[in-house]
C-alpha positions as a printed NumPy array, in Angstrom:
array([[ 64.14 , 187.33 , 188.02 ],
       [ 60.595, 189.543, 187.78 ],
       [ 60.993, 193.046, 187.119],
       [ 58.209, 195.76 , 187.959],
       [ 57.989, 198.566, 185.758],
       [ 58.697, 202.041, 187.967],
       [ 56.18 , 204.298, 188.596],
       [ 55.578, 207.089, 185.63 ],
       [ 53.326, 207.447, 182.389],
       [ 53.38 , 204.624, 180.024],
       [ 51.466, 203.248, 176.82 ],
       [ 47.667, 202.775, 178.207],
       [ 47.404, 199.106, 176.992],
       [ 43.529, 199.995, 177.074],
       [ 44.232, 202.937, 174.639],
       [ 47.518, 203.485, 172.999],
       [ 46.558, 206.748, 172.155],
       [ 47.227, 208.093, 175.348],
       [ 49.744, 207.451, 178.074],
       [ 48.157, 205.794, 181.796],
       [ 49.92 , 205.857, 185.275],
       [ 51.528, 203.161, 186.675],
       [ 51.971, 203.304, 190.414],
       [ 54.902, 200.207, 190.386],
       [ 52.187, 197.563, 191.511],
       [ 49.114, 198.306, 189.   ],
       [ 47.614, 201.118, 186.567],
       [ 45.381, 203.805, 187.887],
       [ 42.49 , 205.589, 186.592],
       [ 45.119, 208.434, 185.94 ],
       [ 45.149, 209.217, 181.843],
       [ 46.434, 211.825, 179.812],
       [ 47.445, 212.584, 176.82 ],
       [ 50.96 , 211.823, 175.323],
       [ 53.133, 214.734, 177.191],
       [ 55.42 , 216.918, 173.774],
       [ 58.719, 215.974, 173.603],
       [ 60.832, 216.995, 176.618],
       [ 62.49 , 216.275, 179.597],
       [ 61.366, 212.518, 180.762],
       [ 58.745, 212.362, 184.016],
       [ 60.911, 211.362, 187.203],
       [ 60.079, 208.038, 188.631],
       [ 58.317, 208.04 , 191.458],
       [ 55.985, 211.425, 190.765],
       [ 52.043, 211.025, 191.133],
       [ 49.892, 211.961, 188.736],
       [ 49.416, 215.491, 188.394],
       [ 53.052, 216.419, 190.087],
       [ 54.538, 217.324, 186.528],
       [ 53.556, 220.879, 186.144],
       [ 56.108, 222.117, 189.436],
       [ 59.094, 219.8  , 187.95 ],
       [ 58.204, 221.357, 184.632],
       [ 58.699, 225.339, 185.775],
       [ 61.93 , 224.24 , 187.706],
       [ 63.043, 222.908, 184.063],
       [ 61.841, 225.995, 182.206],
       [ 63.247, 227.982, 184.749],
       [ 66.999, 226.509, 185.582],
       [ 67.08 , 226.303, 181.11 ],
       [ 65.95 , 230.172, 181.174],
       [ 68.783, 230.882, 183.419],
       [ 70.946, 228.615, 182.065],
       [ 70.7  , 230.1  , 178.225],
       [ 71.442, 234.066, 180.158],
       [ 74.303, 232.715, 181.637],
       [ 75.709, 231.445, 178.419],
       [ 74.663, 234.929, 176.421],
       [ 76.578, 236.811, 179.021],
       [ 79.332, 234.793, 179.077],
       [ 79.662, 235.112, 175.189],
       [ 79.002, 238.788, 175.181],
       [ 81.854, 238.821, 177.384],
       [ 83.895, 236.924, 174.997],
       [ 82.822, 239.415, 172.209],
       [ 84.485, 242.326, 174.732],
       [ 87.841, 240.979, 175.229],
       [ 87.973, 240.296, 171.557],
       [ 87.242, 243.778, 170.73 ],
       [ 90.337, 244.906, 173.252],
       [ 92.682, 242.899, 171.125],
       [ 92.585, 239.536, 172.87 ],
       [ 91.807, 237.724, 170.142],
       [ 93.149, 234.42 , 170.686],
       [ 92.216, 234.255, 173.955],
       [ 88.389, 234.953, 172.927],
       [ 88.421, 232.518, 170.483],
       [ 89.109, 230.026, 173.025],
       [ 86.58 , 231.026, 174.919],
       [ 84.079, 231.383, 172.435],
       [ 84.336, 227.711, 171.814],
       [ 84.479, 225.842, 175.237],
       [ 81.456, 227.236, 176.053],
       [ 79.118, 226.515, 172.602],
       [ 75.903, 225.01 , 174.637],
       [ 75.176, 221.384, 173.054],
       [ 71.727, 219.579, 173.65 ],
       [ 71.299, 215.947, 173.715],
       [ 67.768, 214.546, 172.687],
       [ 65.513, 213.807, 175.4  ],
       [ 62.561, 210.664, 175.39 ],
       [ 59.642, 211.052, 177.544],
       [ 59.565, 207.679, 178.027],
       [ 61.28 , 206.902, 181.556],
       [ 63.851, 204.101, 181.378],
       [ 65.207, 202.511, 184.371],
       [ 68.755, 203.068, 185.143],
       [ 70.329, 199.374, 184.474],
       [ 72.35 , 198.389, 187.526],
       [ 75.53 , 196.637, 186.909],
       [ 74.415, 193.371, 187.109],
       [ 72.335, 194.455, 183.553],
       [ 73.45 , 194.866, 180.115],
       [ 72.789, 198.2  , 178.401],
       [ 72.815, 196.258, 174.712],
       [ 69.227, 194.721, 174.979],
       [ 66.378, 196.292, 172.915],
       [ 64.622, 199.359, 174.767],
       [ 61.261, 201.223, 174.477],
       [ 63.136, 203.508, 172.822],
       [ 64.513, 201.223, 170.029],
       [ 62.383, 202.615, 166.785],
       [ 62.44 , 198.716, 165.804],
       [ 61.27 , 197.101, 169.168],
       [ 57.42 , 197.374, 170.36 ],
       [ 57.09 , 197.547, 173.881],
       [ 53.843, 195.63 , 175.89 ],
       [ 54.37 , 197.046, 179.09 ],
       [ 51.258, 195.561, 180.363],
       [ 52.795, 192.106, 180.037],
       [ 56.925, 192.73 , 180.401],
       [ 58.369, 192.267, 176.711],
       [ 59.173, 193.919, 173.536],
       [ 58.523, 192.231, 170.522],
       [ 60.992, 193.127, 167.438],
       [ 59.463, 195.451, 164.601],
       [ 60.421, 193.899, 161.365],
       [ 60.297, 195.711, 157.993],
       [ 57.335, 196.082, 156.413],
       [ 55.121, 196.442, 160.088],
       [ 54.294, 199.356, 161.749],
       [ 52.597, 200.479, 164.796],
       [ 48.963, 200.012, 165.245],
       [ 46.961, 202.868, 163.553],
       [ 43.649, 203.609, 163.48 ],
       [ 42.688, 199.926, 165.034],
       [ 39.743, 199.392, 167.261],
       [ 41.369, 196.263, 168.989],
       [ 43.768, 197.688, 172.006],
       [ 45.742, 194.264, 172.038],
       [ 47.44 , 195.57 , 168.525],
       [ 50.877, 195.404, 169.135],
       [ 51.849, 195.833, 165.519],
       [ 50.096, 195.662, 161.645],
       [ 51.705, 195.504, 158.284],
       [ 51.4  , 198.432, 156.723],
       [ 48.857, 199.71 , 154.512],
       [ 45.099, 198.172, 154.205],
       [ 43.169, 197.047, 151.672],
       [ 39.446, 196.099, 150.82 ],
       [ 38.051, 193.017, 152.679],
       [ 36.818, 190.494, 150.331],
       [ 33.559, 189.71 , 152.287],
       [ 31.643, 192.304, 154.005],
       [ 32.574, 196.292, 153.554],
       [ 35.468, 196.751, 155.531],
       [ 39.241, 197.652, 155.572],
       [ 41.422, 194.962, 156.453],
       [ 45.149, 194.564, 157.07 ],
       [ 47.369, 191.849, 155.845],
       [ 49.298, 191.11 , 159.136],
       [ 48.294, 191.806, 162.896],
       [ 50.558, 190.635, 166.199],
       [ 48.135, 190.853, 169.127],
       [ 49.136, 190.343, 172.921],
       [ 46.523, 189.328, 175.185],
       [ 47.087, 188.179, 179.092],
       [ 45.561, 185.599, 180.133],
       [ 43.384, 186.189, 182.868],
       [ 39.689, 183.688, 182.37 ],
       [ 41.851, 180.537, 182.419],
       [ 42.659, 178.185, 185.182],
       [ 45.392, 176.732, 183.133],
       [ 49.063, 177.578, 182.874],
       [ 50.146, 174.982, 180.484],
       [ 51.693, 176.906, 178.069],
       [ 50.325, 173.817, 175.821],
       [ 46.893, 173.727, 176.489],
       [ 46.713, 177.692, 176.956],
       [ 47.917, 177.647, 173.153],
       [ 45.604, 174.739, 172.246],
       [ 42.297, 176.417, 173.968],
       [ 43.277, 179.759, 172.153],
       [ 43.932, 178.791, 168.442],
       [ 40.061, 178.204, 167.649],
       [ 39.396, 181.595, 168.948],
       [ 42.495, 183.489, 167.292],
       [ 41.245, 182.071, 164.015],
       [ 37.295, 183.048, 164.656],
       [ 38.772, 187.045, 165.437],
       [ 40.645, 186.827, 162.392],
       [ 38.846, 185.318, 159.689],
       [ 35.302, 184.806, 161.1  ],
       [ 33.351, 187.341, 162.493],
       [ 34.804, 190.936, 163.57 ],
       [ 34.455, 192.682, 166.638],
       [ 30.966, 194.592, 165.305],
       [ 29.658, 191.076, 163.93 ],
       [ 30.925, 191.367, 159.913],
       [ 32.66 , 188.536, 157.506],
       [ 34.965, 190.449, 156.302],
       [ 36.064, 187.227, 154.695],
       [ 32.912, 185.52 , 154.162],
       [ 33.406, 183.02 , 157.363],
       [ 36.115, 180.21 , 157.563],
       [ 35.486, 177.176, 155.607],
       [ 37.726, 174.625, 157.005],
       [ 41.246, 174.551, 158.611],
       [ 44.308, 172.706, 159.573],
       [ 47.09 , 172.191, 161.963],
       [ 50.489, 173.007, 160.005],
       [ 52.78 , 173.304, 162.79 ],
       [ 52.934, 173.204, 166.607],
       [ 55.733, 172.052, 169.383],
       [ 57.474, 173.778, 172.534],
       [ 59.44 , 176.992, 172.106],
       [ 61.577, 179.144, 174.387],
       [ 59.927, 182.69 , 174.662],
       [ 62.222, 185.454, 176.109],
       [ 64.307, 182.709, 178.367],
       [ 60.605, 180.736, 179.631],
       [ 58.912, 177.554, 178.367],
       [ 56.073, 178.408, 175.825],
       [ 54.209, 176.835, 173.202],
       [ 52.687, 177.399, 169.711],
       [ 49.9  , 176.3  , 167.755],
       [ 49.718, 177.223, 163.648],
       [ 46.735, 176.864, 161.431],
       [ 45.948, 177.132, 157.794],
       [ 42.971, 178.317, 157.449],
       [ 40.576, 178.529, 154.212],
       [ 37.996, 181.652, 154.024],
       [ 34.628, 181.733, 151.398],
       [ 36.164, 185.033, 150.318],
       [ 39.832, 185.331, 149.753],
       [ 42.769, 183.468, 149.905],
       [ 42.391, 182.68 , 153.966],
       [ 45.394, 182.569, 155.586],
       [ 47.615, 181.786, 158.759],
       [ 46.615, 181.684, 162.405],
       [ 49.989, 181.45 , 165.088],
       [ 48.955, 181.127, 169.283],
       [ 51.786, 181.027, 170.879],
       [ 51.494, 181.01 , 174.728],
       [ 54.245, 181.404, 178.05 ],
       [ 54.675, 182.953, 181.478],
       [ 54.999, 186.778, 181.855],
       [ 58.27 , 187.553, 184.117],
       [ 56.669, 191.037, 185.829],
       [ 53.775, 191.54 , 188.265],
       [ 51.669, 188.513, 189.112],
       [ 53.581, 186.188, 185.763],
       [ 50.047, 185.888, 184.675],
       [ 50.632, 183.423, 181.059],
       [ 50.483, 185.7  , 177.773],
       [ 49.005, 185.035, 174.534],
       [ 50.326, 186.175, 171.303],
       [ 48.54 , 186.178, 168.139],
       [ 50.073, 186.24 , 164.639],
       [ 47.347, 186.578, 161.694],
       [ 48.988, 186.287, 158.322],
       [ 47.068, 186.662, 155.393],
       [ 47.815, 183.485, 152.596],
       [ 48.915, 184.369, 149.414],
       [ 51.606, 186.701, 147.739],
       [ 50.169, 190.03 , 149.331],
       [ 50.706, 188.764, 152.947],
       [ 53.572, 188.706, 155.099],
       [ 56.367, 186.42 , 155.363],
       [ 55.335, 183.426, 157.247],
       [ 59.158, 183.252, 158.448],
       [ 58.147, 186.528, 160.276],
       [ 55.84 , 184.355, 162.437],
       [ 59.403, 182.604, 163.928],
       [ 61.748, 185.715, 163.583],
       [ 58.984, 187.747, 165.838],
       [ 58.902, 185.113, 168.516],
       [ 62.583, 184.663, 168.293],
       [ 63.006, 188.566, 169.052],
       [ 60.842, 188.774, 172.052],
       [ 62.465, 189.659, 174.778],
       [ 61.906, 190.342, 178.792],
       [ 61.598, 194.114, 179.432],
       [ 64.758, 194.898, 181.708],
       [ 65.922, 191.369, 181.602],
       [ 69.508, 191.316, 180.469],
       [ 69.22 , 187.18 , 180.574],
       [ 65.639, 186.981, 178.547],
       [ 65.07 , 186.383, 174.911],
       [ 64.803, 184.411, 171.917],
       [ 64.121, 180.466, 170.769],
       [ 66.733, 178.699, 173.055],
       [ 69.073, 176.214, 171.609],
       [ 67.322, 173.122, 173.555],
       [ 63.54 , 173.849, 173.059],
       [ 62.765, 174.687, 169.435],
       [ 59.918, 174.696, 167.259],
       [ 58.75 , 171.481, 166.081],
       [ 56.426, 169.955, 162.937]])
């Protein structure tokens, strides 16, 4: 079942600096930056409807923290004309409590949807909002930082020195990319047409024309076969690949059908660096086992009949 986002301010998958509107069909030219902690935006509110809903907050909290200092004050009387006990009671059914807020709207699960699936709020889940899943955040990966490339999802963290031209590069990068230029849906030959150009963007030339890594040498198919991707068919292609500078390293495409909007096929790129200072290549298959469907209680993970193959 596809499942549309709500209207409201979300991750700008163009810049995940700031936060873009999405008006339940498509994102607007609407962008801001992220909002301070605080009560989340309601659903359905156009861009620039905030700053009304915000002074009825400030304003039912102002009169909401008088009520409770009169109340007490009151409390502090009565004690004072000997009703101590009673006052004490008082006193404590009325200590104000305040539960943390998210500016991130979540939709209200219905009961047809489980509330234990992975969130935009789960610190270990990244959320591609763009495409409809959240992809798990494993130790030793962060959130993109400081990265030109808005199809970051996630980095290891830390950089170092790139062997080849000046640079800073990072031992680990997850990118998400929809596919949009390609008549195919084969989640086979989508992976098979991307590989060659996964590996170029990570070990060939960068986006402003440098070899970080001297240019790739050679490379070679380790691993590819069929693989369920948040409860869909997809597929994956994995390359070794050998750089002039450096110790190379690993190149995943792994390619299936979005569940939200128009279930245009994604793309997601895993770029390991070879070599005791990159990442686990078991993270390549515990990442795609943890994606999941945004909102979709029945999505997720490498099913027990399509697995990945030699």
């Amino acid at each position: 079942m596809s499942m549309t986002p709500p209207p409201g301010w979300y991750r700008d998958p163009e810049h995940p600096h700031l936060e873009r509107w999405w008006d339940g069909t498509a994102w607007t030219e609407h962008r801001r930056e992220p909002a301070p902690a605080g009560p989340p935006p309601v659903p359905g509110r156009p861009p620039g409807g905030e700053a009304s809903g915000r002074a009825k907050v400030i304003a039912l909290t102002t009169a909401g923290v008088v009520l409770v200092a009169a109340i007490v004050t009151g409390a502090f009387v009565l004690r004072d004309d000997g009703g101590a006990e009673g006052s004490t009671t008082v006193t404590e059914s009325i200590t104000p409590t305040f539960a943390p807020t998210s500016r991130t709207p979540t939709p209200t699960p219905t009961p047809s949807e489980s509330t234990s699936e992975p969130s935009a709020d789960d610190p270990a889940v990244v959320e591609d909002q763009l495409n409809g899943i959240t992809v798990p955040l494993l130790d030793g990966w962060v959130r993109p930082q400081y990265i030109v490339d808005d199809d970051v999802l996630m980095s290891t963290d830390g950089t170092y020195d790139c062997p080849g031209d000046p640079g800073v590069c990072r031992h680990g990068l997850v990118i998400s990319r929809t596919v949009t230029s390609n008549d195919e849906t084969s989640p086979e030959s989508l992976a098979k047409a991307d590989i060659s150009d996964a590996a170029d963007y990570a070990y060939d030339r960068d986006l402003v024309g440098k070899r970080p890594f001297g240019g790739i040498e050679s490379h070679e198919v380790v691993k590819s076969g069929p693989v369920a991707v948040a409860g869909r068919a997809g597929y994956f292609v994995r390359w070794r690949v050998k750089t002039a500078k450096g110790p190379g390293g690993y190149v995943q495409s792994l390619a299936f059908q979005s569940s939200v909007g128009t279930e245009s096929p994604v793309v997601v790129r895993y770029v390991f660096d070879a070599g005791e200072d990159g990442p686990p290549l078991a993270d390549m298959d515990r990442i795609t086992k943890g994606i999941r469907s945004s909102g979709d209680a029945n999505g997720g993970g490498v099913g027990s009949s399509i697995g990945p193959t030699d």
